């Protein structure tokens, strides 16, 4: 193994760096008992959100700014919720050297005393590159807190987040939050269009090695290589987890008193399963924690999407929800059997994430073994899949003339459906696991040049087998689908 020196964390980091450096560190850590990271901070840094937000890195000291390279790195200070010390390393020509911390790298807000400890270290980092204009360095990705990170494509504002790994999300009992303990950032060449970041993940149950190949653009693409080394068998692991916020929309705003038509970072879960079926599951803000599992084998893709992209869809000048990115996960290789899993948690505001989606393998990840999951992330407006199928652009639910029923209206656009003559008679394929479907019809929408599928749903009364009902809808031409499959969980 390469010559190594001890870092301030529990791992060792070689001065020579190869593609196997971080996996070897993760393997070695997994064979040892877990040791929690350093969270000791001076009292002056135990701040609230506003003070921490104003504790800013001096951009004139950004890594690679003086070298005029196409990427620059700025660090986050420790404080507020981000107390763990995270090791940062710069990699150049096969050698890794630590990125030194100094209080002089930061502008401290009034009332926050700069620490004297020159070894205090960082909480994370963010990367800047010319994303929207050729002469302006914009933030494109940030790694901060546990194993959380989030990225932007051109014209985006920050919204949903990704994580390295989820353990117990939405399950009974406490959730375990693996964290990135160290990062190695490869110095880019002049004119480079991509940046490589390596990360060492750790938690009481698992260690892991990640490699991120980041290509910013109109759609920022990140190729992720993950290698997990469980300390214990993991029966409830979440691979490629996504975290977002959904408060309300036209399909779920009962009891909402808000001037805006919708408030969310994502409006639906999209799935392209191993059987080639294209699924859209609108998100909801449930009255209780809700779990949905979409069993599959060899998934082709899934993601939390923000399909509504017009300002008028939200009418929020400050939050600008119409500019929040979608995040599409494209697995590489065969992920085997498992389920795309969705967890929806009740929320009363727009400030807390309440939606989690991830892939859960059917077989446990066994301790003492290496488990690889590679995938491509698309931080985008939308994603490409079966171009022949119309997609759901809106789901609206409201009162029907019969008070015992609810009216469901689904707008569709694109695919072969868009090319049908206006007098065509596509077939609605609508059913419910329980209850009655009444008056299902498909008809053209002259205002959008798309099509609309509507029906009335009457929940079954007096049921003793639960309060939730699964609804299914799509549009057919004969037996051939013209639209993706709309799935909805009705909760009473």
XYZ file of C-alpha atoms in Angstrom:
492
model
C 0.000 0.000 0.000
C 1.097 3.595 -0.604
C 2.978 5.435 2.076
C 0.504 7.048 4.448
C 0.241 9.714 7.111
C -2.331 9.992 9.889
C -5.048 12.621 9.385
C -6.984 14.397 12.116
C -9.839 11.988 11.428
C -9.683 8.256 12.015
C -8.661 7.314 8.461
C -5.205 7.311 6.939
C -4.577 9.080 3.651
C -1.678 8.183 1.353
C 0.449 10.937 -0.100
C 0.510 8.900 -3.306
C -2.952 8.719 -4.840
C -4.456 6.177 -7.250
C -7.951 4.996 -8.164
C -7.649 2.379 -5.420
C -6.601 4.746 -2.635
C -10.076 5.557 -1.293
C -11.499 2.022 -1.737
C -8.548 0.634 0.248
C -9.130 3.187 2.987
C -12.830 2.272 3.101
C -12.055 -1.446 3.280
C -9.622 -0.850 6.117
C -12.132 1.303 8.020
C -14.861 -1.330 7.626
C -12.670 -3.851 9.434
C -12.380 -1.527 12.440
C -15.014 -0.390 14.955
C -16.681 2.868 14.016
C -15.272 6.025 15.597
C -17.367 9.183 15.502
C -15.815 12.256 13.857
C -14.597 15.309 15.705
C -17.481 17.674 16.542
C -15.726 19.881 19.105
C -16.200 23.559 18.267
C -15.530 26.856 20.043
C -18.666 28.266 21.636
C -18.582 31.251 19.261
C -19.281 28.918 16.334
C -22.402 27.410 17.904
C -24.479 29.809 15.830
C -27.938 29.893 14.345
C -28.712 29.632 10.647
C -28.492 33.348 9.837
C -25.071 33.832 11.433
C -23.723 30.684 9.802
C -25.013 31.779 6.405
C -23.031 34.996 6.780
C -19.826 33.121 7.652
C -18.422 33.183 4.140
C -15.294 31.962 2.431
C -13.208 34.720 0.823
C -13.559 34.009 -2.938
C -10.174 35.626 -3.663
C -8.609 32.651 -1.840
C -10.474 29.984 -3.799
C -8.455 26.933 -4.771
C -7.096 27.274 -8.365
C -8.208 30.895 -8.717
C -4.638 32.166 -9.070
C -3.860 29.425 -11.588
C -6.849 30.605 -13.699
C -8.129 27.033 -14.015
C -11.701 26.346 -15.228
C -12.848 25.187 -11.769
C -12.476 26.882 -8.389
C -13.148 25.428 -4.940
C -14.413 27.322 -1.889
C -14.718 25.781 1.549
C -17.498 25.785 4.142
C -16.642 26.601 7.745
C -17.693 24.343 10.580
C -20.618 25.611 12.651
C -24.395 25.560 13.116
C -25.575 22.029 12.140
C -22.333 21.235 10.337
C -20.020 20.400 13.209
C -18.127 17.400 11.824
C -14.598 17.975 10.653
C -14.179 16.916 7.018
C -10.729 16.347 5.545
C -10.093 18.014 2.177
C -7.235 16.978 -0.094
C -5.965 18.297 -3.398
C -4.695 15.701 -5.897
C -2.172 16.677 -8.554
C 0.020 14.447 -10.680
C -0.721 11.399 -8.552
C 0.047 13.074 -5.236
C -2.411 14.103 -2.522
C -1.781 16.952 -0.121
C -4.140 18.372 2.508
C -5.892 21.681 1.880
C -4.904 23.761 4.930
C -7.450 25.610 7.034
C -6.990 29.165 8.279
C -9.497 31.545 9.899
C -8.148 34.179 7.507
C -9.855 32.371 4.630
C -13.273 33.450 5.950
C -15.253 36.603 6.590
C -16.882 36.259 10.020
C -20.189 38.012 10.749
C -20.587 40.476 13.570
C -20.778 38.702 16.920
C -18.841 35.616 15.778
C -15.269 35.537 17.071
C -12.791 33.978 14.620
C -11.302 30.807 16.139
C -7.629 30.640 16.985
C -7.277 26.944 16.202
C -5.397 26.611 12.917
C -6.367 22.935 12.725
C -10.107 23.464 13.126
C -10.773 22.326 9.566
C -13.696 22.489 7.182
C -17.283 21.221 7.007
C -17.387 20.763 3.237
C -16.830 22.595 -0.020
C -18.440 23.924 -3.169
C -17.241 24.123 -6.752
C -17.544 27.091 -9.101
C -17.189 27.161 -12.881
C -18.484 29.287 -15.786
C -21.949 27.735 -15.985
C -24.342 30.451 -17.140
C -21.894 32.964 -18.610
C -18.382 32.354 -19.988
C -16.777 34.997 -17.784
C -18.619 34.366 -14.488
C -17.808 31.547 -12.065
C -21.130 30.174 -10.790
C -21.630 27.597 -8.064
C -22.309 24.220 -9.682
C -22.134 21.689 -6.818
C -21.835 21.706 -3.026
C -20.988 18.937 -0.562
C -22.135 19.854 2.945
C -23.586 17.840 5.824
C -23.479 14.040 6.293
C -23.327 12.607 2.748
C -25.562 15.291 1.234
C -24.721 17.138 -1.967
C -26.634 19.082 -4.579
C -25.841 20.380 -8.040
C -27.140 22.730 -10.713
C -27.520 22.783 -14.463
C -27.535 25.989 -16.465
C -30.277 28.362 -15.324
C -31.128 26.373 -12.197
C -31.584 27.420 -8.581
C -30.847 24.979 -5.774
C -33.652 22.607 -4.891
C -33.531 18.897 -4.134
C -30.450 17.119 -2.761
C -28.742 13.784 -3.248
C -26.941 11.607 -0.708
C -24.244 9.006 -0.854
C -26.327 6.411 0.997
C -29.568 6.167 2.978
C -29.964 3.792 5.918
C -33.417 3.386 7.432
C -35.083 6.357 5.710
C -38.750 6.367 6.657
C -38.455 3.155 8.653
C -39.492 2.702 12.262
C -36.672 3.653 14.586
C -33.841 6.101 14.217
C -32.358 6.751 10.789
C -28.597 6.373 10.392
C -26.874 9.124 8.431
C -23.589 8.067 6.822
C -21.210 10.954 6.301
C -18.422 11.842 3.938
C -15.370 12.062 6.194
C -12.842 13.091 3.556
C -12.658 14.308 -0.043
C -9.882 14.217 -2.615
C -10.341 16.776 -5.401
C -8.322 16.239 -8.572
C -6.753 19.376 -10.009
C -8.187 19.966 -13.498
C -6.089 20.705 -16.548
C -6.358 24.108 -18.264
C -9.459 24.055 -20.451
C -10.930 21.002 -18.686
C -14.708 20.545 -18.888
C -14.985 18.047 -16.040
C -13.869 17.664 -12.449
C -13.209 14.476 -10.465
C -13.944 14.228 -6.728
C -13.336 11.178 -4.530
C -15.101 10.724 -1.183
C -14.687 8.437 1.829
C -18.011 7.499 3.439
C -18.389 6.193 6.989
C -21.091 5.315 9.515
C -21.557 2.784 12.330
C -22.876 0.235 9.798
C -20.825 0.775 6.648
C -17.801 2.386 5.024
C -17.654 3.304 1.372
C -15.663 4.825 -1.482
C -17.211 7.173 -4.039
C -15.889 8.724 -7.233
C -17.778 11.634 -8.839
C -17.009 12.697 -12.414
C -18.746 16.087 -12.721
C -19.544 17.581 -16.149
C -21.358 20.937 -15.785
C -23.607 22.219 -18.548
C -27.185 22.862 -19.609
C -27.719 19.481 -17.974
C -25.058 18.803 -15.353
C -24.106 15.135 -15.530
C -22.310 13.281 -12.723
C -21.013 9.750 -13.151
C -20.935 8.077 -9.746
C -18.939 4.999 -8.828
C -19.810 3.690 -5.354
C -18.217 0.794 -3.492
C -19.764 -0.141 -0.145
C -18.171 -2.231 2.622
C -20.772 -3.011 5.320
C -19.684 -3.630 8.913
C -23.006 -5.417 9.443
C -25.570 -6.901 7.070
C -27.655 -4.085 5.549
C -31.200 -5.197 4.804
C -32.647 -1.697 4.376
C -30.034 0.221 2.380
C -31.087 3.030 0.046
C -28.926 3.367 -3.083
C -28.692 6.701 -4.957
C -31.024 8.435 -2.489
C -32.749 11.700 -3.419
C -34.270 14.128 -0.918
C -36.818 16.808 -1.812
C -39.742 18.937 -0.628
C -43.403 18.826 -1.612
C -45.951 20.947 0.241
C -48.905 21.288 -2.145
C -50.074 21.404 -5.757
C -53.381 21.243 -7.646
C -53.715 17.560 -6.862
C -53.101 17.989 -3.138
C -54.071 21.357 -1.625
C -57.028 20.539 0.619
C -56.839 22.899 3.595
C -54.125 25.038 1.985
C -54.453 28.814 2.326
C -51.705 30.208 0.093
C -51.658 32.690 -2.802
C -49.357 30.434 -4.826
C -50.713 27.672 -7.086
C -48.016 25.216 -5.952
C -45.018 24.918 -3.629
C -42.515 22.113 -4.191
C -38.974 21.298 -5.271
C -40.242 18.197 -7.090
C -43.733 17.255 -8.268
C -43.376 13.574 -9.082
C -41.416 10.353 -9.046
C -40.551 9.076 -12.529
C -39.593 5.441 -13.122
C -38.420 3.620 -16.243
C -38.485 0.024 -15.087
C -36.699 -3.042 -16.320
C -39.791 -4.134 -18.287
C -39.735 -0.901 -20.299
C -42.771 0.592 -18.551
C -42.709 4.336 -18.020
C -44.348 5.390 -14.733
C -45.305 8.746 -13.232
C -46.238 8.963 -9.561
C -47.370 12.469 -8.472
C -46.049 13.413 -5.047
C -48.280 14.249 -2.102
C -48.109 15.783 1.342
C -49.808 12.982 3.292
C -51.486 13.136 6.664
C -49.173 10.357 7.879
C -45.889 8.836 6.733
C -46.450 7.000 3.479
C -44.252 4.284 1.919
C -44.474 3.144 -1.687
C -42.312 0.417 -3.218
C -42.214 -0.233 -6.967
C -40.742 -3.704 -7.362
C -38.414 -4.138 -10.317
C -35.446 -6.015 -11.730
C -32.710 -4.241 -13.664
C -34.137 -0.706 -13.395
C -33.363 1.625 -16.288
C -33.909 4.864 -14.410
C -35.778 6.776 -11.723
C -35.820 10.292 -10.357
C -37.613 13.091 -8.568
C -38.688 15.520 -11.251
C -39.872 19.120 -11.390
C -42.012 19.038 -14.534
C -43.818 22.316 -13.996
C -41.318 24.898 -15.238
C -43.292 28.124 -15.782
C -43.207 31.042 -13.367
C -47.003 31.087 -13.332
C -47.042 27.520 -12.017
C -45.770 28.867 -8.670
C -45.908 32.692 -8.888
C -43.054 32.916 -6.367
C -40.513 35.602 -7.221
C -38.159 34.764 -4.345
C -38.182 30.959 -4.194
C -38.320 30.550 -8.006
C -39.521 26.979 -7.834
C -39.794 26.888 -11.620
C -35.985 26.926 -11.767
C -35.418 24.010 -9.389
C -33.670 21.077 -11.118
C -34.992 17.583 -11.646
C -32.668 14.696 -10.805
C -32.723 11.540 -12.920
C -30.728 8.454 -11.891
C -29.521 6.154 -14.679
C -28.142 2.876 -13.274
C -25.053 1.429 -14.930
C -24.882 -2.331 -15.098
C -27.449 -4.737 -13.687
C -28.679 -3.716 -10.227
C -30.651 -6.962 -9.939
C -33.922 -7.248 -8.052
C -35.251 -4.646 -5.662
C -37.642 -1.718 -5.575
C -37.675 1.981 -6.264
C -38.839 3.206 -2.874
C -40.664 6.444 -2.117
C -41.154 7.883 1.373
C -43.506 10.850 1.837
C -43.633 12.588 5.226
C -46.207 15.166 6.359
C -44.995 18.755 6.388
C -46.609 22.045 7.297
C -44.087 24.299 5.571
C -41.744 24.592 2.596
C -38.515 24.678 4.616
C -38.081 21.010 5.473
C -37.489 18.165 3.059
C -40.255 15.571 3.350
C -39.733 13.316 0.318
C -37.092 10.596 -0.125
C -36.635 8.246 -3.088
C -34.000 5.547 -3.587
C -33.310 2.031 -4.882
C -33.555 -0.688 -2.242
C -31.906 -3.997 -3.234
C -33.962 -7.104 -2.518
C -30.989 -9.023 -1.100
C -29.203 -7.629 1.965
C -25.771 -6.111 1.499
C -23.637 -8.623 3.372
C -20.968 -7.584 5.847
C -17.366 -8.194 4.872
C -18.034 -7.937 1.132
C -17.705 -5.244 -1.515
C -20.943 -4.052 -3.135
C -20.749 -1.848 -6.228
C -23.437 0.460 -7.558
C -22.524 2.742 -10.451
C -24.921 5.282 -11.917
C -25.225 8.517 -13.852
C -26.989 11.543 -12.399
C -28.733 14.052 -14.653
C -29.405 17.406 -12.950
C -31.812 18.619 -15.605
C -35.141 20.166 -16.567
C -36.482 16.889 -17.884
C -35.151 13.507 -18.914
C -35.211 11.406 -22.058
C -36.960 8.047 -22.246
C -39.645 6.562 -24.550
C -40.334 9.398 -26.974
C -43.473 7.634 -28.286
C -45.300 8.063 -24.978
C -47.093 11.198 -23.824
C -46.100 12.393 -20.370
C -48.236 13.691 -17.533
C -47.845 17.463 -17.273
C -50.371 18.074 -14.482
C -52.603 16.216 -12.039
C -55.622 18.055 -10.662
C -58.076 16.669 -8.116
C -61.173 18.382 -6.774
C -64.827 18.029 -5.891
C -67.178 16.215 -8.270
C -70.896 17.059 -8.699
C -71.655 13.997 -6.598
C -70.252 14.788 -3.108
C -69.405 11.100 -2.642
C -66.924 11.294 -5.543
C -63.734 13.161 -6.435
C -62.898 14.459 -9.901
C -59.449 13.581 -11.232
C -58.080 15.498 -14.260
C -54.753 14.501 -15.870
C -53.129 16.588 -18.614
C -50.928 14.799 -21.149
C -48.531 16.068 -23.776
C -46.099 14.740 -26.392
C -45.456 11.341 -27.898
C -47.626 9.769 -30.586
C -50.691 11.072 -28.762
C -49.777 14.595 -29.870
C -49.937 13.600 -33.551
C -53.404 12.044 -33.380
C -56.188 13.915 -35.182
C -58.447 15.904 -32.890
C -61.379 13.606 -33.677
C -59.449 10.449 -32.668
C -60.885 8.262 -29.927
C -58.004 7.052 -27.721
C -59.042 4.641 -24.990
C -58.834 5.470 -21.258
C -57.414 2.599 -19.217
C -58.342 3.506 -15.642
C -58.834 1.312 -12.607
C -58.656 1.377 -8.836
C -57.562 -1.340 -6.435
C -60.711 -0.560 -4.441
C -63.672 1.733 -5.084
C -65.404 2.740 -8.342
C -64.192 4.573 -11.440
C -66.945 6.541 -13.203
C -67.006 8.440 -16.504
C -63.421 7.961 -17.693
C -62.879 9.901 -20.911
C -59.995 11.178 -23.058
C -60.402 14.353 -25.111
C -58.197 16.997 -26.762
C -57.227 20.172 -24.921
C -57.452 23.014 -27.465
C -55.609 25.434 -25.190
C -52.441 23.350 -24.778
C -52.725 21.270 -27.982
C -52.356 18.272 -25.713
C -54.917 15.816 -24.361
C -56.820 15.441 -21.108
C -57.856 12.291 -19.268
C -60.534 12.723 -16.608
C -62.631 10.458 -14.421
C -64.533 10.420 -11.161
C -63.466 8.201 -8.300
C -65.840 7.006 -5.586
C -63.927 5.493 -2.635
C -65.355 2.307 -1.228
C -67.146 2.975 2.043
C -67.018 0.736 5.058
C -63.684 -0.824 4.046
C -61.810 -2.746 6.709
C -58.578 -3.351 4.784
C -56.891 0.006 5.122
C -57.414 3.601 4.106
C -55.206 3.776 1.005
C -56.252 2.997 -2.575
C -53.937 2.626 -5.570
C -55.204 4.313 -8.744
C -53.910 3.511 -12.226
C -54.462 5.429 -15.478
C -53.052 5.570 -19.010
C -54.218 6.148 -22.571
C -54.261 3.392 -25.189
C -54.640 3.010 -28.936
C -56.080 -0.478 -29.114
C -53.815 -2.372 -26.726
C -50.777 -0.135 -27.352
C -49.941 2.551 -24.746
C -50.001 6.150 -25.941
C -49.024 7.570 -22.551
C -46.899 6.743 -19.583
C -48.595 5.012 -16.659
C -50.028 7.359 -14.016
C -50.044 5.846 -10.533
C -51.570 7.583 -7.524
C -52.128 6.624 -3.911
C -55.499 7.801 -2.664
C -55.505 8.326 1.103
C -58.664 8.893 3.099
